[in-house]
mmCIF file of C-alpha atoms in Angstrom:
data_model
loop_
_atom_site.group_PDB
_atom_site.id
_atom_site.type_symbol
_atom_site.label_atom_id
_atom_site.label_comp_id
_atom_site.label_asym_id
_atom_site.label_seq_id
_atom_site.Cartn_x
_atom_site.Cartn_y
_atom_site.Cartn_z
ATOM 1 C CA MET A 567 130.128 165.911 92.431
ATOM 2 C CA SER A 568 131.483 162.851 94.091
ATOM 3 C CA LEU A 569 129.843 160.224 95.906
ATOM 4 C CA HIS A 570 131.593 158.863 99.402
ATOM 5 C CA LEU A 571 131.155 155.225 100.447
ATOM 6 C CA TYR A 572 132.706 154.204 103.690
ATOM 7 C CA PHE A 573 133.989 150.547 104.055
ATOM 8 C CA GLY A 574 136.008 149.870 107.349
ATOM 9 C CA SER A 575 139.033 152.204 107.285
ATOM 10 C CA HIS A 576 138.802 153.150 103.607
ATOM 11 C CA ASP A 577 136.663 155.595 101.605
ATOM 12 C CA VAL A 578 135.651 154.790 98.190
ATOM 13 C CA VAL A 579 135.175 158.074 96.151
ATOM 14 C CA VAL A 580 133.030 157.698 93.100
ATOM 15 C CA ASP A 581 133.859 160.485 91.035
ATOM 16 C CA PRO A 582 132.356 160.997 87.488
ATOM 17 C CA ARG A 583 135.409 162.753 86.362
ATOM 18 C CA ARG A 584 138.437 160.951 87.905
ATOM 19 C CA GLY A 585 136.706 157.568 88.375
ATOM 20 C CA LEU A 586 136.646 155.238 91.329
ATOM 21 C CA LYS A 587 139.153 156.056 94.023
ATOM 22 C CA LEU A 588 140.138 153.946 97.059
ATOM 23 C CA ARG A 589 141.652 156.073 99.725
ATOM 24 C CA LYS A 590 142.564 155.042 103.399
ATOM 25 C CA LEU A 591 141.437 157.505 105.768
ATOM 26 C CA CYS A 592 142.748 158.672 109.170
ATOM 27 C CA VAL A 593 140.162 158.617 112.135
ATOM 28 C CA ARG A 594 139.692 162.512 111.901
ATOM 29 C CA GLU A 595 138.431 162.145 108.102
ATOM 30 C CA ARG A 596 136.058 159.321 109.046
ATOM 31 C CA VAL A 597 134.031 161.453 111.578
ATOM 32 C CA THR A 598 130.714 161.851 109.646
ATOM 33 C CA PRO A 599 127.295 161.003 110.704
ATOM 34 C CA ARG A 600 127.452 157.734 109.110
ATOM 35 C CA SER A 601 130.768 156.851 110.467
ATOM 36 C CA ARG A 602 129.757 158.222 113.914
ATOM 37 C CA ALA A 603 126.844 155.733 113.832
ATOM 38 C CA ARG A 604 129.386 152.832 113.119
ATOM 39 C CA ILE A 605 131.643 153.827 115.862
ATOM 40 C CA ALA A 606 128.680 153.908 118.230
ATOM 41 C CA SER A 607 127.895 150.477 117.156
ATOM 42 C CA ALA A 608 131.433 149.191 117.342
ATOM 43 C CA PHE A 609 131.566 149.991 121.249
ATOM 44 C CA ALA A 610 129.952 146.922 122.353
ATOM 45 C CA PRO A 611 128.398 147.297 125.675
ATOM 46 C CA HIS A 612 130.678 144.849 127.315
ATOM 47 C CA GLU A 613 134.212 146.277 126.050
ATOM 48 C CA ILE A 614 134.998 149.884 126.129
ATOM 49 C CA SER A 615 136.869 150.812 122.837
ATOM 50 C CA ALA A 616 139.591 148.012 123.368
ATOM 51 C CA THR A 617 140.318 147.760 119.795
ATOM 52 C CA LYS A 618 138.648 150.867 118.095
ATOM 53 C CA PRO A 619 139.982 154.123 117.289
ATOM 54 C CA LEU A 620 140.623 156.556 119.950
ATOM 55 C CA THR A 621 138.565 159.617 119.097
ATOM 56 C CA SER A 622 136.795 162.152 121.069
ATOM 57 C CA ASP A 623 133.646 161.216 118.969
ATOM 58 C CA GLY A 624 134.446 157.559 119.886
ATOM 59 C CA ALA A 625 134.717 158.516 123.319
ATOM 60 C CA GLU A 626 131.309 160.128 123.267
ATOM 61 C CA ALA A 627 129.759 157.564 121.346
ATOM 62 C CA SER A 628 130.920 154.654 124.018
ATOM 63 C CA LEU A 629 129.732 157.053 126.660
ATOM 64 C CA ARG A 630 126.401 157.370 125.375
ATOM 65 C CA ILE A 631 126.152 153.595 125.017
ATOM 66 C CA LEU A 632 127.417 153.073 128.501
ATOM 67 C CA ALA A 633 124.608 154.854 130.057
ATOM 68 C CA ALA A 634 122.550 151.355 129.766
ATOM 69 C CA ALA A 635 123.794 148.060 129.394
ATOM 70 C CA VAL A 636 122.313 144.487 129.314
ATOM 71 C CA LEU A 637 124.233 141.712 131.238
ATOM 72 C CA PRO A 638 125.139 138.676 129.244
ATOM 73 C CA LEU A 639 122.447 136.912 127.473
ATOM 74 C CA SER A 640 123.023 133.590 129.239
ATOM 75 C CA LEU A 641 122.593 135.328 132.476
ATOM 76 C CA VAL A 642 119.046 136.917 131.406
ATOM 77 C CA VAL A 643 118.102 133.818 130.115
ATOM 78 C CA ALA A 644 118.861 131.676 133.242
ATOM 79 C CA LEU A 645 116.839 134.523 135.333
ATOM 80 C CA GLY A 646 113.949 134.451 132.817
ATOM 81 C CA VAL A 647 113.967 130.530 133.208
ATOM 82 C CA GLY A 648 113.924 131.213 136.945
ATOM 83 C CA VAL A 649 111.114 133.326 137.004
ATOM 84 C CA VAL A 650 109.044 130.747 134.562
ATOM 85 C CA LEU A 651 109.990 127.950 137.070
ATOM 86 C CA VAL A 652 108.927 129.812 140.037
ATOM 87 C CA ALA A 653 105.451 131.067 138.156
ATOM 88 C CA MET A 654 104.781 126.966 137.461
ATOM 89 C CA SER A 655 105.885 126.095 140.832
ATOM 90 C CA LEU A 656 103.388 128.717 142.180
ATOM 91 C CA LEU A 657 100.591 127.402 140.051
ATOM 92 C CA GLY A 658 101.248 123.668 141.026
ATOM 93 C CA VAL A 659 101.880 124.091 144.554
ATOM 94 C CA ARG A 660 98.905 122.118 145.606
ATOM 95 C CA PRO A 661 99.662 118.947 143.543
ATOM 96 C CA LEU A 662 103.459 119.181 144.301
ATOM 97 C CA ALA A 663 103.116 119.530 147.930
ATOM 98 C CA ALA A 664 100.979 116.207 148.170
ATOM 99 C CA HIS A 665 103.929 114.047 147.064
ATOM 100 C CA ALA A 666 107.610 113.812 148.760
ATOM 101 C CA ALA A 667 109.110 114.344 145.110
ATOM 102 C CA GLY A 668 106.860 117.111 144.496
ATOM 103 C CA ARG A 669 108.175 118.976 147.727
ATOM 104 C CA ILE A 670 111.809 118.390 146.620
ATOM 105 C CA VAL A 671 110.896 120.036 143.369
ATOM 106 C CA LEU A 672 109.353 122.827 145.153
ATOM 107 C CA LEU A 673 112.553 123.108 147.244
ATOM 108 C CA VAL A 674 114.840 123.178 144.214
ATOM 109 C CA GLY A 675 112.251 125.299 142.204
ATOM 110 C CA LEU A 676 111.621 127.733 145.039
ATOM 111 C CA VAL A 677 114.709 127.841 147.091
ATOM 112 C CA ALA A 678 117.894 126.351 145.491
ATOM 113 C CA LEU A 679 117.345 127.648 141.958
ATOM 114 C CA PRO A 680 116.739 130.993 142.837
ATOM 115 C CA VAL A 681 119.518 131.491 145.225
ATOM 116 C CA LEU A 682 121.921 130.082 143.110
ATOM 117 C CA LEU A 683 120.620 132.332 140.250
ATOM 118 C CA SER A 684 120.834 135.529 142.244
ATOM 119 C CA VAL A 685 124.300 134.777 143.922
ATOM 120 C CA GLY A 686 125.597 134.016 140.351
ATOM 121 C CA ASN A 687 123.917 137.483 139.050
ATOM 122 C CA LEU A 688 125.251 139.494 142.074
ATOM 123 C CA SER A 689 128.765 138.149 141.798
ATOM 124 C CA TYR A 690 128.831 138.797 138.021
ATOM 125 C CA GLY A 691 127.332 142.339 138.890
ATOM 126 C CA VAL A 692 129.883 143.099 141.441
ATOM 127 C CA SER A 693 132.915 142.026 138.828
ATOM 128 C CA GLU A 694 130.916 143.987 136.340
ATOM 129 C CA SER A 695 130.892 146.995 138.850
ATOM 130 C CA SER A 696 134.823 147.439 138.258
ATOM 131 C CA SER A 697 134.573 147.918 134.677
ATOM 132 C CA THR A 698 135.251 151.274 133.033
ATOM 133 C CA ARG A 699 131.918 151.068 131.393
ATOM 134 C CA PHE A 700 130.231 150.945 134.803
ATOM 135 C CA CYS A 701 132.096 153.821 136.551
ATOM 136 C CA LEU A 702 131.454 156.129 133.326
ATOM 137 C CA SER A 703 127.859 155.068 133.504
ATOM 138 C CA CYS A 704 127.317 158.211 135.963
ATOM 139 C CA HIS A 705 127.198 161.487 134.121
ATOM 140 C CA GLU A 706 129.690 163.187 136.626
ATOM 141 C CA MET A 707 132.355 160.714 135.334
ATOM 142 C CA GLU A 708 132.040 161.661 131.783
ATOM 143 C CA ARG A 709 134.683 164.477 131.700
ATOM 144 C CA PHE A 710 136.948 161.817 133.571
ATOM 145 C CA GLY A 711 136.023 159.308 130.899
ATOM 146 C CA ARG A 712 136.968 161.595 128.076
ATOM 147 C CA SER A 713 140.321 162.432 129.663
ATOM 148 C CA LEU A 714 141.381 159.146 128.699
ATOM 149 C CA PHE A 715 141.346 160.359 125.342
ATOM 150 C CA VAL A 716 143.118 163.595 125.598
ATOM 151 C CA ASP A 717 146.275 164.281 123.656
ATOM 152 C CA ASP A 718 148.456 164.701 126.382
ATOM 153 C CA LYS A 719 151.722 162.692 127.101
ATOM 154 C CA GLN A 720 151.952 164.056 130.815
ATOM 155 C CA ALA A 721 148.367 163.210 131.998
ATOM 156 C CA LEU A 722 148.634 159.933 133.570
ATOM 157 C CA ALA A 723 145.267 158.685 132.934
ATOM 158 C CA ALA A 724 145.534 159.222 129.223
ATOM 159 C CA VAL A 725 149.147 157.788 129.140
ATOM 160 C CA HIS A 726 148.061 154.707 130.870
ATOM 161 C CA TYR A 727 144.988 154.163 129.004
ATOM 162 C CA GLN A 728 146.456 155.124 125.308
ATOM 163 C CA ASN A 729 149.212 152.822 125.957
ATOM 164 C CA ARG A 730 147.422 149.807 127.417
ATOM 165 C CA LEU A 731 149.604 150.219 130.373
ATOM 166 C CA VAL A 732 146.152 149.380 132.352
ATOM 167 C CA PRO A 733 143.513 147.124 131.023
ATOM 168 C CA ARG A 734 140.899 149.080 128.959
ATOM 169 C CA GLU A 735 138.050 147.279 130.382
ATOM 170 C CA SER A 736 138.795 148.215 133.929
ATOM 171 C CA THR A 737 140.839 151.285 133.834
ATOM 172 C CA CYS A 738 139.326 153.406 136.492
ATOM 173 C CA TYR A 739 139.228 150.437 139.039
ATOM 174 C CA THR A 740 142.964 149.467 138.343
ATOM 175 C CA CYS A 741 144.136 152.743 139.411
ATOM 176 C CA HIS A 742 141.700 153.838 142.122
ATOM 177 C CA LYS A 743 141.484 150.595 144.110
ATOM 178 C CA ASP A 744 144.204 149.974 146.634
ATOM 179 C CA TYR A 745 146.471 147.142 146.434
ATOM 180 C CA ALA A 746 146.171 146.395 150.191
ATOM 181 C CA LEU A 747 144.472 143.038 151.677
ATOM 182 C CA PHE A 748 141.070 144.792 151.613
ATOM 183 C CA GLY A 749 141.352 147.070 148.506
ATOM 184 C CA ASP A 750 138.807 145.455 146.876
ATOM 185 C CA VAL A 751 136.513 145.760 149.629
ATOM 186 C CA LYS A 752 137.318 149.265 150.279
ATOM 187 C CA ALA A 753 136.625 150.319 146.533
ATOM 188 C CA LYS A 754 133.306 148.640 146.585
ATOM 189 C CA LEU A 755 132.313 150.593 149.753
ATOM 190 C CA ASN A 756 133.640 153.833 148.138
ATOM 191 C CA GLY A 757 131.553 152.803 145.176
ATOM 192 C CA LEU A 758 128.541 152.530 147.234
ATOM 193 C CA ARG A 759 129.497 156.025 148.876
ATOM 194 C CA HIS A 760 129.595 157.105 145.141
ATOM 195 C CA VAL A 761 125.963 155.696 144.557
ATOM 196 C CA TRP A 762 124.641 157.391 147.511
ATOM 197 C CA ALA A 763 126.298 160.596 146.567
ATOM 198 C CA HIS A 764 124.846 160.334 142.951
ATOM 199 C CA TYR A 765 121.097 159.455 143.853
ATOM 200 C CA VAL A 766 120.743 160.998 147.431
ATOM 201 C CA THR A 767 123.002 163.540 148.683
ATOM 202 C CA GLY A 768 124.174 165.109 145.406
ATOM 203 C CA VAL A 769 127.620 165.163 143.692
ATOM 204 C CA PRO A 770 129.800 167.946 145.184
ATOM 205 C CA GLU A 771 130.892 170.507 142.426
ATOM 206 C CA GLN A 772 134.576 169.595 142.489
ATOM 207 C CA ILE A 773 135.037 165.674 142.622
ATOM 208 C CA LYS A 774 138.120 164.945 144.914
ATOM 209 C CA LEU A 775 139.711 161.693 145.967
ATOM 210 C CA TYR A 776 138.926 160.505 149.667
ATOM 211 C CA GLN A 777 142.478 160.835 150.469
ATOM 212 C CA PRO A 778 145.773 161.435 148.743
ATOM 213 C CA TYR A 779 146.632 159.143 146.338
ATOM 214 C CA PRO A 780 148.859 156.572 147.731
ATOM 215 C CA ASN A 781 152.178 155.794 146.250
ATOM 216 C CA SER A 782 151.534 152.164 146.755
ATOM 217 C CA ASN A 783 149.308 152.180 143.878
ATOM 218 C CA CYS A 784 151.806 153.512 141.710
ATOM 219 C CA LEU A 785 154.695 151.298 142.748
ATOM 220 C CA HIS A 786 152.373 148.128 142.764
ATOM 221 C CA CYS A 787 153.138 148.238 138.862
ATOM 222 C CA HIS A 788 156.176 150.579 138.309
ATOM 223 C CA ASP A 789 158.102 149.278 141.529
ATOM 224 C CA ASP A 790 160.431 146.919 139.369
ATOM 225 C CA SER A 791 160.020 148.267 136.219
ATOM 226 C CA ARG A 792 163.045 149.164 133.908
ATOM 227 C CA ARG A 793 161.511 152.315 132.909
ATOM 228 C CA PHE A 794 161.266 153.455 136.489
ATOM 229 C CA LEU A 795 164.652 152.209 137.783
ATOM 230 C CA ASP A 796 166.330 153.528 134.819
ATOM 231 C CA LYS A 797 165.413 157.115 135.729
ATOM 232 C CA GLU A 798 168.144 158.480 138.190
ATOM 233 C CA VAL A 799 165.816 160.739 140.155
ATOM 234 C CA HIS A 800 163.517 157.576 141.062
ATOM 235 C CA ARG A 801 166.638 155.800 142.575
ATOM 236 C CA ALA A 802 167.662 159.185 144.378
ATOM 237 C CA ILE A 803 164.189 159.147 146.089
ATOM 238 C CA SER A 804 163.182 155.674 146.385
ATOM 239 C CA SER A 805 163.173 155.615 150.085
ATOM 240 C CA GLN A 806 160.942 158.409 150.379
ATOM 241 C CA LEU A 807 158.681 157.065 147.658
ATOM 242 C CA TYR A 808 158.225 153.918 149.390
ATOM 243 C CA ALA A 809 157.737 155.572 152.766
ATOM 244 C CA GLY A 810 154.952 157.641 151.036
ATOM 245 C CA SER A 811 156.727 160.872 152.446
ATOM 246 C CA VAL A 812 157.089 162.348 148.741
ATOM 247 C CA SER A 813 154.098 161.554 146.598
ATOM 248 C CA CYS A 814 154.500 160.478 143.116
ATOM 249 C CA LEU A 815 151.991 163.208 142.027
ATOM 250 C CA SER A 816 154.330 165.834 143.358
ATOM 251 C CA CYS A 817 156.322 165.382 140.127
ATOM 252 C CA HIS A 818 153.627 163.862 138.046
ATOM 253 C CA ARG A 819 151.130 166.326 138.496
ATOM 254 C CA ILE A 820 148.671 165.876 135.859
ATOM 255 C CA ALA A 821 146.560 163.092 136.723
ATOM 256 C CA HIS A 822 143.385 163.657 134.625
ATOM 257 C CA ASP A 823 143.779 166.788 131.967
ATOM 258 C CA MET A 824 140.644 168.694 132.427
ATOM 259 C CA VAL A 825 141.754 171.470 130.485
ATOM 260 C CA LYS A 826 142.428 169.608 127.465
ATOM 261 C CA VAL A 827 138.940 167.673 127.605
ATOM 262 C CA ASP A 828 137.071 171.303 127.865
ATOM 263 C CA ALA A 829 139.230 172.341 124.774
ATOM 264 C CA HIS A 830 138.498 169.245 123.014
ATOM 265 C CA GLN A 831 142.104 168.270 122.682
ATOM 266 C CA PHE A 832 141.897 164.471 121.980
ATOM 267 C CA TRP A 833 144.570 162.089 120.588
ATOM 268 C CA GLN A 834 143.780 161.131 117.012
ATOM 269 C CA ALA A 835 145.076 157.436 115.782
ATOM 270 C CA ARG A 836 146.792 158.109 112.400
ATOM 271 C CA MET B 922 101.216 125.049 154.400
ATOM 272 C CA ILE B 923 100.150 125.640 150.934
ATOM 273 C CA ARG B 924 99.188 129.224 151.572
ATOM 274 C CA SER B 925 102.762 129.790 153.088
ATOM 275 C CA ILE B 926 104.545 128.040 150.151
ATOM 276 C CA GLN B 927 102.530 130.364 147.772
ATOM 277 C CA LYS B 928 103.678 133.427 149.777
ATOM 278 C CA ALA B 929 107.174 131.975 149.195
ATOM 279 C CA ALA B 930 106.699 131.581 145.628
ATOM 280 C CA VAL B 931 105.471 135.117 145.189
ATOM 281 C CA CYS B 932 108.383 136.515 147.089
ATOM 282 C CA THR B 933 111.187 134.431 145.197
ATOM 283 C CA GLY B 934 109.313 135.240 141.973
ATOM 284 C CA LEU B 935 109.395 139.118 142.685
ATOM 285 C CA GLY B 936 113.208 138.828 143.724
ATOM 286 C CA LEU B 937 113.867 137.053 140.625
ATOM 287 C CA LEU B 938 111.870 139.584 138.583
ATOM 288 C CA VAL B 939 113.516 142.499 140.051
ATOM 289 C CA GLN B 940 117.021 140.835 139.283
ATOM 290 C CA LEU B 941 115.916 140.221 135.785
ATOM 291 C CA VAL B 942 114.743 143.881 135.107
ATOM 292 C CA ALA B 943 117.993 144.897 136.567
ATOM 293 C CA ALA B 944 119.861 142.482 134.273
ATOM 294 C CA LEU B 945 118.150 144.024 131.115
ATOM 295 C CA HIS B 946 118.917 147.698 132.187
ATOM 296 C CA TRP B 947 122.348 147.384 134.316
ATOM 297 C CA THR B 948 123.060 150.713 135.982
ATOM 298 C CA PRO B 949 124.459 151.277 139.282
ATOM 299 C CA PHE B 950 120.927 151.967 140.460
ATOM 300 C CA THR B 951 119.517 148.749 139.200
ATOM 301 C CA PHE B 952 122.717 146.879 140.507
ATOM 302 C CA ILE B 953 121.955 148.574 143.727
ATOM 303 C CA ALA B 954 118.169 147.578 143.634
ATOM 304 C CA SER B 955 119.135 143.918 142.644
ATOM 305 C CA ALA B 956 121.462 143.725 145.530
ATOM 306 C CA VAL B 957 119.148 145.309 148.150
ATOM 307 C CA ILE B 958 115.787 144.261 146.937
ATOM 308 C CA GLY B 959 116.186 141.247 144.752
ATOM 309 C CA LEU B 960 118.179 139.239 146.917
ATOM 310 C CA PRO B 961 116.470 139.902 150.136
ATOM 311 C CA LEU B 962 113.107 138.765 148.521
ATOM 312 C CA ILE B 963 114.515 135.419 147.388
ATOM 313 C CA LEU B 964 116.100 134.916 150.990
ATOM 314 C CA VAL B 965 112.673 135.723 152.275
ATOM 315 C CA GLY B 966 110.783 133.525 150.168
ATOM 316 C CA GLY B 967 113.381 130.558 150.991
ATOM 317 C CA VAL B 968 113.113 131.307 154.654
ATOM 318 C CA LEU B 969 109.160 131.294 154.200
ATOM 319 C CA PHE B 970 109.205 127.879 152.274
ATOM 320 C CA LEU B 971 111.545 126.168 154.796
ATOM 321 C CA ARG B 972 109.503 127.538 157.680
ATOM 322 C CA ALA B 973 106.213 126.026 156.067
ATOM 323 C CA VAL B 974 107.993 122.766 155.463
ATOM 324 C CA TRP B 975 109.177 122.793 159.117
ATOM 325 C CA LYS B 976 105.916 123.553 160.553
ATOM 326 C CA SER B 977 104.285 121.121 158.559
ATOM 327 C CA LEU B 978 106.410 118.264 159.622
ATOM 328 C CA LYS B 979 106.480 119.568 163.387
ATOM 329 C CA SER B 980 102.880 119.660 163.512
ATOM 330 C CA LYS B 981 102.224 115.955 162.168
ATOM 331 C CA PRO B 982 103.489 113.106 164.456
ATOM 332 C CA PRO B 983 105.422 110.258 162.723
ATOM 333 C CA GLY B 984 103.091 107.842 161.042
ATOM 334 C CA GLN B 985 100.365 110.124 160.247
ATOM 335 C CA GLU B 986 99.219 110.622 156.893
ATOM 336 C CA ARG B 987 100.741 112.904 154.714
ATOM 337 C CA PRO B 988 99.161 115.784 152.842
ATOM 338 C CA GLY B 989 97.409 114.018 149.723
ATOM 339 C CA GLN B 990 96.942 110.859 151.313
ATOM 340 C CA GLU B 991 93.452 109.437 152.443
ATOM 341 C CA ALA B 992 93.284 109.066 155.938
ATOM 342 C CA PRO B 993 92.228 105.387 156.702
ATOM 343 C CA VAL B 994 88.331 105.286 157.545
ATOM 344 C CA GLN B 995 87.471 103.128 160.647
ATOM 345 C CA GLY B 996 85.320 99.995 159.950
ATOM 346 C CA ARG B 997 86.864 99.363 156.495
ATOM 347 C CA PRO B 998 89.416 96.543 155.870
#
């Protein structure tokens, strides 16, 4: 009988017959209830697996944590202080309103500070709504989240995520927002539609894009990249690609490999 | 004026409270609640406060005593 202890990426095996043995583990071997808990705790609420092993287990752990998050402590404390100040102002309205200085205190405590706090809170919230964590916090998106981890070199989402071709903390947003003048606004309005569908009208059985995926989103990054230009086929049809008459997805067909998601075929870091 | 300011404080406090609760449990729903309920409550509180101050300033002609100051009693030096 041997005792297994887990320290980071190493497994210390204490075997009475063979003595103590230190063994480096691959990710698959490390998936145990204990390591699962460790992986789960390793996914900080505000960064999705940027430096952590890419395992299906890790993906599930991250998705579980993604469901509910807390904004940064400084913001929470600032809002708490704001609430306390407003409560104090409420209790001291009478004496404060009697003096000019008190009325200025009321103006700051009841108007200026709360407005500043809520604008700061909302602007942080808007930027946070671009995060992968936020997108995947709706359960309808869980499968799409898992598709970032599949073992498929043809699947665009997985390739971009696993090779860090897009920032991991804003993977969905980076690929699904338009790079036009009002691309951000459009993406946020679409996000509101998603929330409406999630809570009110219901999500359709098959989730589809609102419009065909525009080539400009791909070309925004690949346009002048060597990997793109070195391919003869890209050069041959570049004018059609820029005009949008041929879609990038007509050759690169798999955006999210849902077949492998359902088959639990995930890439394992070794 | 006092009552209006109290109403404004209640509105502002509720707005901040909604935002605080949303910040502690950040999901798409609480984000929307924070934007659609929290922010308007704070803005309503601000408007109520400014309206109360404006009304108070408008109702008192210049030179009249301010709240908290005693009115001069006739016949006394």
